[in-house]
């Protein structure tokens, strides 16, 4: 899943290339991913391909784990990549991958392609006044890359939550933009057991969590700026310390990194650096 650090770098790369270009045509290769909120042709509404053609790209923004492409004539594309979605900026002549879902043909001769192996993401096509209908966009808290909350405000933001700390981080209601990978990294940096209830965090642990929530994504952005370049379709994660490192040695203590699958996702952590037990829940 592209998370805030990934999407920051993707947006920075696309911004000078995409904005000002014009979409001359669009191909929806696979159903289910595109949500045409402007209206379906079968219901007497507007056909997606016909409606988006010849619209100039006017802006490219990011909120949490979403990219927002502003188009001329009161239209927007909001891209929620979810687990396996991603974007590619390439020449029109480049081979089309089997996982490609949407192709946007640009006046410049380039393509913006959205791919999604499991087709779990969503691409919304809407008028700007319809933003409120996208719950995933409207229910997000302040972005993790933005100006950090003070420690007091961070503690206040945690008060409504009673669940496991990893779940609170990934839900997007405390801070937005954190997914499975960076939640693992934040909790490793803070030395916190991922399944500990937030109501049981000590004062020291709250300080550590607050610091890690903002420092880990910020450091990741700096690494990704150097590593990603034009290959925005690649998910660069090899520099992470615990996520995806099952059975590797912990870089801090040398013990083996553990992987537990819970809530349909894998959690990676070090049992020595992040002590805890599921029985403590």
mmCIF file of C-alpha atoms in Angstrom:
data_model
loop_
_atom_site.group_PDB
_atom_site.id
_atom_site.type_symbol
_atom_site.label_atom_id
_atom_site.label_comp_id
_atom_site.label_asym_id
_atom_site.label_seq_id
_atom_site.Cartn_x
_atom_site.Cartn_y
_atom_site.Cartn_z
ATOM 1 C CA UNK A 1 0.000 0.000 0.000
ATOM 2 C CA UNK A 2 1.434 3.401 -0.925
ATOM 3 C CA UNK A 3 1.502 5.436 2.269
ATOM 4 C CA UNK A 4 2.142 9.118 2.913
ATOM 5 C CA UNK A 5 5.940 8.995 2.335
ATOM 6 C CA UNK A 6 5.472 7.126 -0.964
ATOM 7 C CA UNK A 7 2.759 9.471 -2.189
ATOM 8 C CA UNK A 8 4.710 12.593 -1.228
ATOM 9 C CA UNK A 9 7.485 11.515 -3.592
ATOM 10 C CA UNK A 10 5.078 10.344 -6.315
ATOM 11 C CA UNK A 11 3.317 13.714 -6.219
ATOM 12 C CA UNK A 12 6.621 15.615 -6.333
ATOM 13 C CA UNK A 13 7.654 13.693 -9.446
ATOM 14 C CA UNK A 14 4.333 14.037 -11.261
ATOM 15 C CA UNK A 15 3.617 17.668 -10.357
ATOM 16 C CA UNK A 16 5.815 19.372 -13.002
ATOM 17 C CA UNK A 17 4.974 16.716 -15.607
ATOM 18 C CA UNK A 18 1.243 16.184 -15.196
ATOM 19 C CA UNK A 19 -0.058 19.639 -14.289
ATOM 20 C CA UNK A 20 -0.589 21.669 -17.449
ATOM 21 C CA UNK A 21 -0.861 18.588 -19.646
ATOM 22 C CA UNK A 22 -4.204 17.570 -21.107
ATOM 23 C CA UNK A 23 -6.026 14.250 -21.035
ATOM 24 C CA UNK A 24 -6.920 13.389 -24.624
ATOM 25 C CA UNK A 25 -8.485 10.031 -23.833
ATOM 26 C CA UNK A 26 -9.008 7.456 -21.108
ATOM 27 C CA UNK A 27 -9.390 3.696 -21.184
ATOM 28 C CA UNK A 28 -11.047 1.760 -18.364
ATOM 29 C CA UNK A 29 -9.581 -1.713 -18.899
ATOM 30 C CA UNK A 30 -11.133 -3.497 -15.925
ATOM 31 C CA UNK A 31 -14.392 -2.870 -14.057
ATOM 32 C CA UNK A 32 -14.926 -2.290 -10.326
ATOM 33 C CA UNK A 33 -12.021 0.105 -9.630
ATOM 34 C CA UNK A 34 -13.448 3.207 -11.337
ATOM 35 C CA UNK A 35 -16.260 4.989 -9.483
ATOM 36 C CA UNK A 36 -17.907 7.368 -11.948
ATOM 37 C CA UNK A 37 -19.760 9.692 -9.594
ATOM 38 C CA UNK A 38 -20.527 12.174 -12.367
ATOM 39 C CA UNK A 39 -23.073 9.709 -13.692
ATOM 40 C CA UNK A 40 -23.201 6.420 -15.525
ATOM 41 C CA UNK A 41 -24.112 6.387 -19.201
ATOM 42 C CA UNK A 42 -26.597 3.558 -18.549
ATOM 43 C CA UNK A 43 -28.501 5.874 -16.213
ATOM 44 C CA UNK A 44 -28.616 8.768 -18.619
ATOM 45 C CA UNK A 45 -25.508 10.330 -17.126
ATOM 46 C CA UNK A 46 -22.134 11.163 -18.649
ATOM 47 C CA UNK A 47 -19.848 8.570 -20.197
ATOM 48 C CA UNK A 48 -16.496 8.590 -18.382
ATOM 49 C CA UNK A 49 -14.240 8.403 -21.424
ATOM 50 C CA UNK A 50 -16.142 11.069 -23.313
ATOM 51 C CA UNK A 51 -16.484 13.391 -20.330
ATOM 52 C CA UNK A 52 -12.827 13.344 -19.263
ATOM 53 C CA UNK A 53 -11.394 13.804 -22.762
ATOM 54 C CA UNK A 54 -9.769 17.189 -23.488
ATOM 55 C CA UNK A 55 -9.685 18.236 -19.861
ATOM 56 C CA UNK A 56 -6.522 19.998 -18.697
ATOM 57 C CA UNK A 57 -4.857 18.894 -15.462
ATOM 58 C CA UNK A 58 -4.895 21.940 -13.179
ATOM 59 C CA UNK A 59 -3.655 20.606 -9.846
ATOM 60 C CA UNK A 60 -2.217 17.591 -8.058
ATOM 61 C CA UNK A 61 -2.659 17.307 -4.306
ATOM 62 C CA UNK A 62 -2.355 14.637 -1.631
ATOM 63 C CA UNK A 63 -4.346 13.926 1.506
ATOM 64 C CA UNK A 64 -3.161 11.028 3.606
ATOM 65 C CA UNK A 65 -3.073 7.959 1.356
ATOM 66 C CA UNK A 66 -5.030 9.626 -1.473
ATOM 67 C CA UNK A 67 -3.969 11.600 -4.545
ATOM 68 C CA UNK A 68 -6.303 14.281 -5.893
ATOM 69 C CA UNK A 69 -6.014 15.339 -9.539
ATOM 70 C CA UNK A 70 -7.882 18.556 -10.305
ATOM 71 C CA UNK A 71 -9.212 18.867 -13.848
ATOM 72 C CA UNK A 72 -10.639 21.755 -15.840
ATOM 73 C CA UNK A 73 -14.392 22.194 -15.823
ATOM 74 C CA UNK A 74 -15.126 21.201 -12.202
ATOM 75 C CA UNK A 75 -13.878 17.626 -12.363
ATOM 76 C CA UNK A 76 -11.525 15.641 -10.127
ATOM 77 C CA UNK A 77 -9.901 12.232 -10.012
ATOM 78 C CA UNK A 78 -9.299 10.941 -6.488
ATOM 79 C CA UNK A 79 -7.036 7.905 -6.368
ATOM 80 C CA UNK A 80 -7.082 5.554 -3.387
ATOM 81 C CA UNK A 81 -4.498 2.841 -4.196
ATOM 82 C CA UNK A 82 -5.279 0.644 -1.180
ATOM 83 C CA UNK A 83 -3.207 -2.557 -0.956
ATOM 84 C CA UNK A 84 -1.797 -3.157 -4.451
ATOM 85 C CA UNK A 85 -2.542 -0.008 -6.443
ATOM 86 C CA UNK A 86 0.047 2.299 -7.953
ATOM 87 C CA UNK A 87 0.830 4.785 -10.718
ATOM 88 C CA UNK A 88 3.153 4.736 -13.700
ATOM 89 C CA UNK A 89 4.224 7.674 -15.855
ATOM 90 C CA UNK A 90 5.530 6.375 -19.152
ATOM 91 C CA UNK A 91 5.696 6.808 -22.908
ATOM 92 C CA UNK A 92 2.599 5.747 -24.790
ATOM 93 C CA UNK A 93 4.672 3.065 -26.514
ATOM 94 C CA UNK A 94 5.574 1.312 -23.226
ATOM 95 C CA UNK A 95 4.186 -2.197 -22.815
ATOM 96 C CA UNK A 96 0.917 -2.270 -20.893
ATOM 97 C CA UNK A 97 1.194 -4.508 -17.832
ATOM 98 C CA UNK A 98 -1.542 -7.056 -17.185
ATOM 99 C CA UNK A 99 -2.382 -5.351 -13.887
ATOM 100 C CA UNK A 100 -3.110 -2.002 -15.585
ATOM 101 C CA UNK A 101 -6.648 -0.854 -14.821
ATOM 102 C CA UNK A 102 -6.855 2.694 -16.193
ATOM 103 C CA UNK A 103 -4.875 4.459 -18.894
ATOM 104 C CA UNK A 104 -4.940 8.238 -19.243
ATOM 105 C CA UNK A 105 -3.573 9.365 -22.615
ATOM 106 C CA UNK A 106 -1.905 12.759 -22.405
ATOM 107 C CA UNK A 107 -1.472 15.429 -25.050
ATOM 108 C CA UNK A 108 2.280 15.325 -24.400
ATOM 109 C CA UNK A 109 2.418 11.745 -25.691
ATOM 110 C CA UNK A 110 2.814 10.293 -22.222
ATOM 111 C CA UNK A 111 0.535 7.940 -20.329
ATOM 112 C CA UNK A 112 -0.524 8.059 -16.703
ATOM 113 C CA UNK A 113 -1.457 4.479 -15.839
ATOM 114 C CA UNK A 114 -3.123 3.174 -12.722
ATOM 115 C CA UNK A 115 -2.365 -0.483 -11.997
ATOM 116 C CA UNK A 116 -3.824 -2.691 -9.293
ATOM 117 C CA UNK A 117 -3.083 -6.393 -9.189
ATOM 118 C CA UNK A 118 -5.912 -7.264 -6.817
ATOM 119 C CA UNK A 119 -8.247 -4.440 -7.911
ATOM 120 C CA UNK A 120 -8.813 -3.407 -4.295
ATOM 121 C CA UNK A 121 -8.267 0.313 -4.819
ATOM 122 C CA UNK A 122 -10.700 2.951 -6.011
ATOM 123 C CA UNK A 123 -10.410 5.752 -8.550
ATOM 124 C CA UNK A 124 -13.230 8.259 -8.118
ATOM 125 C CA UNK A 125 -14.302 10.555 -10.963
ATOM 126 C CA UNK A 126 -16.403 13.379 -9.567
ATOM 127 C CA UNK A 127 -17.358 17.002 -9.465
ATOM 128 C CA UNK A 128 -15.643 19.005 -6.729
ATOM 129 C CA UNK A 129 -18.917 19.410 -4.849
ATOM 130 C CA UNK A 130 -19.132 15.630 -4.407
ATOM 131 C CA UNK A 131 -16.036 15.307 -2.219
ATOM 132 C CA UNK A 132 -18.174 14.953 0.887
ATOM 133 C CA UNK A 133 -19.506 11.664 -0.449
ATOM 134 C CA UNK A 134 -16.075 10.017 -0.212
ATOM 135 C CA UNK A 135 -15.903 8.896 3.411
ATOM 136 C CA UNK A 136 -12.264 7.828 3.142
ATOM 137 C CA UNK A 137 -11.340 11.409 2.238
ATOM 138 C CA UNK A 138 -13.568 13.309 4.626
ATOM 139 C CA UNK A 139 -12.859 11.259 7.765
ATOM 140 C CA UNK A 140 -9.102 11.763 7.781
ATOM 141 C CA UNK A 141 -7.263 13.514 10.568
ATOM 142 C CA UNK A 142 -4.340 15.916 10.101
ATOM 143 C CA UNK A 143 -1.643 14.561 7.804
ATOM 144 C CA UNK A 144 1.396 12.845 9.322
ATOM 145 C CA UNK A 145 3.740 14.816 7.039
ATOM 146 C CA UNK A 146 2.278 18.174 8.057
ATOM 147 C CA UNK A 147 3.209 20.261 11.079
ATOM 148 C CA UNK A 148 3.253 17.834 14.052
ATOM 149 C CA UNK A 149 0.709 17.999 16.835
ATOM 150 C CA UNK A 150 2.132 19.094 20.148
ATOM 151 C CA UNK A 151 2.471 16.275 22.664
ATOM 152 C CA UNK A 152 -0.552 17.571 24.572
ATOM 153 C CA UNK A 153 -2.698 17.701 21.431
ATOM 154 C CA UNK A 154 -1.475 14.243 20.454
ATOM 155 C CA UNK A 155 -2.535 12.841 23.838
ATOM 156 C CA UNK A 156 -5.887 14.582 23.486
ATOM 157 C CA UNK A 157 -6.327 13.059 20.046
ATOM 158 C CA UNK A 158 -5.737 9.578 21.483
ATOM 159 C CA UNK A 159 -8.411 9.873 24.172
ATOM 160 C CA UNK A 160 -11.382 8.603 22.090
ATOM 161 C CA UNK A 161 -9.519 5.400 21.214
ATOM 162 C CA UNK A 162 -9.258 2.235 23.281
ATOM 163 C CA UNK A 163 -7.952 -0.349 20.809
ATOM 164 C CA UNK A 164 -4.526 -1.662 19.880
ATOM 165 C CA UNK A 165 -1.973 1.009 19.122
ATOM 166 C CA UNK A 166 -1.211 -0.272 15.605
ATOM 167 C CA UNK A 167 -4.882 -0.241 14.659
ATOM 168 C CA UNK A 168 -5.245 3.316 15.919
ATOM 169 C CA UNK A 169 -2.295 4.451 13.803
ATOM 170 C CA UNK A 170 -3.547 2.866 10.584
ATOM 171 C CA UNK A 171 -7.165 3.982 10.939
ATOM 172 C CA UNK A 172 -6.330 7.571 9.982
ATOM 173 C CA UNK A 173 -8.431 9.227 12.700
ATOM 174 C CA UNK A 174 -5.452 10.230 14.868
ATOM 175 C CA UNK A 175 -3.103 11.168 12.023
ATOM 176 C CA UNK A 176 -3.615 10.302 8.355
ATOM 177 C CA UNK A 177 -1.227 8.700 5.904
ATOM 178 C CA UNK A 178 0.068 5.767 7.967
ATOM 179 C CA UNK A 179 -0.503 2.238 6.716
ATOM 180 C CA UNK A 180 0.709 -1.196 7.673
ATOM 181 C CA UNK A 181 4.382 -0.739 6.768
ATOM 182 C CA UNK A 182 5.049 2.582 8.479
ATOM 183 C CA UNK A 183 2.972 1.621 11.506
ATOM 184 C CA UNK A 184 5.407 -1.279 12.014
ATOM 185 C CA UNK A 185 8.359 1.100 11.646
ATOM 186 C CA UNK A 186 6.907 3.719 14.004
ATOM 187 C CA UNK A 187 6.196 1.165 16.710
ATOM 188 C CA UNK A 188 9.670 -0.327 16.338
ATOM 189 C CA UNK A 189 11.229 3.111 16.689
ATOM 190 C CA UNK A 190 9.086 3.787 19.760
ATOM 191 C CA UNK A 191 9.842 0.287 21.201
ATOM 192 C CA UNK A 192 6.125 -0.438 21.554
ATOM 193 C CA UNK A 193 4.346 -3.772 21.316
ATOM 194 C CA UNK A 194 1.996 -3.368 18.313
ATOM 195 C CA UNK A 195 -1.003 -4.971 20.042
ATOM 196 C CA UNK A 196 -0.832 -2.973 23.261
ATOM 197 C CA UNK A 197 -3.993 -1.041 24.083
ATOM 198 C CA UNK A 198 -3.542 2.715 23.815
ATOM 199 C CA UNK A 199 -5.236 3.093 27.212
ATOM 200 C CA UNK A 200 -2.317 1.198 28.767
ATOM 201 C CA UNK A 201 0.477 3.318 27.335
ATOM 202 C CA UNK A 202 2.686 4.905 29.981
ATOM 203 C CA UNK A 203 3.634 8.578 29.965
ATOM 204 C CA UNK A 204 7.082 7.655 28.650
ATOM 205 C CA UNK A 205 5.583 5.463 25.916
ATOM 206 C CA UNK A 206 3.290 8.283 24.809
ATOM 207 C CA UNK A 207 6.295 10.572 24.408
ATOM 208 C CA UNK A 208 8.134 7.893 22.409
ATOM 209 C CA UNK A 209 5.107 7.243 20.203
ATOM 210 C CA UNK A 210 4.530 10.933 19.533
ATOM 211 C CA UNK A 211 8.158 11.396 18.498
ATOM 212 C CA UNK A 212 8.221 8.322 16.245
ATOM 213 C CA UNK A 213 4.906 9.078 14.517
ATOM 214 C CA UNK A 214 6.434 12.168 12.955
ATOM 215 C CA UNK A 215 10.143 11.321 12.713
ATOM 216 C CA UNK A 216 9.844 7.956 10.919
ATOM 217 C CA UNK A 217 7.739 9.127 7.920
ATOM 218 C CA UNK A 218 9.836 12.297 7.595
ATOM 219 C CA UNK A 219 13.063 10.260 7.383
ATOM 220 C CA UNK A 220 11.425 7.905 4.874
ATOM 221 C CA UNK A 221 10.546 10.806 2.580
ATOM 222 C CA UNK A 222 14.213 11.835 2.481
ATOM 223 C CA UNK A 223 15.287 8.306 1.552
ATOM 224 C CA UNK A 224 12.588 7.899 -1.094
ATOM 225 C CA UNK A 225 13.473 11.199 -2.750
ATOM 226 C CA UNK A 226 16.933 9.787 -3.402
ATOM 227 C CA UNK A 227 15.819 6.282 -4.377
ATOM 228 C CA UNK A 228 12.593 6.482 -6.400
ATOM 229 C CA UNK A 229 13.241 8.948 -9.216
ATOM 230 C CA UNK A 230 11.132 8.237 -12.312
ATOM 231 C CA UNK A 231 10.238 4.743 -11.100
ATOM 232 C CA UNK A 232 7.183 5.860 -9.171
ATOM 233 C CA UNK A 233 5.567 2.479 -9.856
ATOM 234 C CA UNK A 234 8.135 0.737 -7.643
ATOM 235 C CA UNK A 235 7.488 0.344 -3.928
ATOM 236 C CA UNK A 236 10.858 0.952 -2.239
ATOM 237 C CA UNK A 237 10.785 -0.662 1.191
ATOM 238 C CA UNK A 238 14.135 -2.429 1.539
ATOM 239 C CA UNK A 239 15.476 0.326 3.813
ATOM 240 C CA UNK A 240 12.802 -0.299 6.450
ATOM 241 C CA UNK A 241 14.047 -1.878 9.667
ATOM 242 C CA UNK A 242 11.353 -4.428 10.543
ATOM 243 C CA UNK A 243 8.482 -4.342 8.063
ATOM 244 C CA UNK A 244 8.817 -7.186 5.585
ATOM 245 C CA UNK A 245 11.882 -8.486 7.446
ATOM 246 C CA UNK A 246 10.437 -11.678 8.947
ATOM 247 C CA UNK A 247 13.199 -13.924 10.370
ATOM 248 C CA UNK A 248 15.900 -11.308 9.734
ATOM 249 C CA UNK A 249 18.067 -10.071 12.579
ATOM 250 C CA UNK A 250 16.799 -7.015 14.429
ATOM 251 C CA UNK A 251 19.140 -4.127 13.538
ATOM 252 C CA UNK A 252 19.002 -2.924 17.136
ATOM 253 C CA UNK A 253 19.510 -6.068 19.234
ATOM 254 C CA UNK A 254 20.187 -8.909 16.803
ATOM 255 C CA UNK A 255 17.198 -11.027 17.801
ATOM 256 C CA UNK A 256 14.938 -12.491 15.117
ATOM 257 C CA UNK A 257 12.147 -10.314 13.761
ATOM 258 C CA UNK A 258 8.722 -11.863 14.281
ATOM 259 C CA UNK A 259 5.719 -11.828 11.956
ATOM 260 C CA UNK A 260 2.157 -12.220 13.218
ATOM 261 C CA UNK A 261 -0.872 -12.185 10.937
ATOM 262 C CA UNK A 262 -3.866 -10.543 12.588
ATOM 263 C CA UNK A 263 -6.762 -8.501 11.244
ATOM 264 C CA UNK A 264 -5.867 -9.689 7.714
ATOM 265 C CA UNK A 265 -2.429 -8.057 7.764
ATOM 266 C CA UNK A 266 1.074 -9.061 8.757
ATOM 267 C CA UNK A 267 2.717 -7.263 11.635
ATOM 268 C CA UNK A 268 6.509 -7.332 11.940
ATOM 269 C CA UNK A 269 8.227 -6.512 15.215
ATOM 270 C CA UNK A 270 11.067 -7.496 17.523
ATOM 271 C CA UNK A 271 9.952 -9.454 20.575
ATOM 272 C CA UNK A 272 13.016 -8.280 22.518
ATOM 273 C CA UNK A 273 12.803 -4.561 21.692
ATOM 274 C CA UNK A 274 8.992 -4.486 21.712
ATOM 275 C CA UNK A 275 7.988 -6.845 24.510
ATOM 276 C CA UNK A 276 4.386 -7.834 25.062
ATOM 277 C CA UNK A 277 1.917 -10.671 24.787
ATOM 278 C CA UNK A 278 -1.406 -11.215 23.091
ATOM 279 C CA UNK A 279 -2.544 -12.633 26.427
ATOM 280 C CA UNK A 280 -2.131 -9.166 27.944
ATOM 281 C CA UNK A 281 -4.988 -7.838 25.793
#
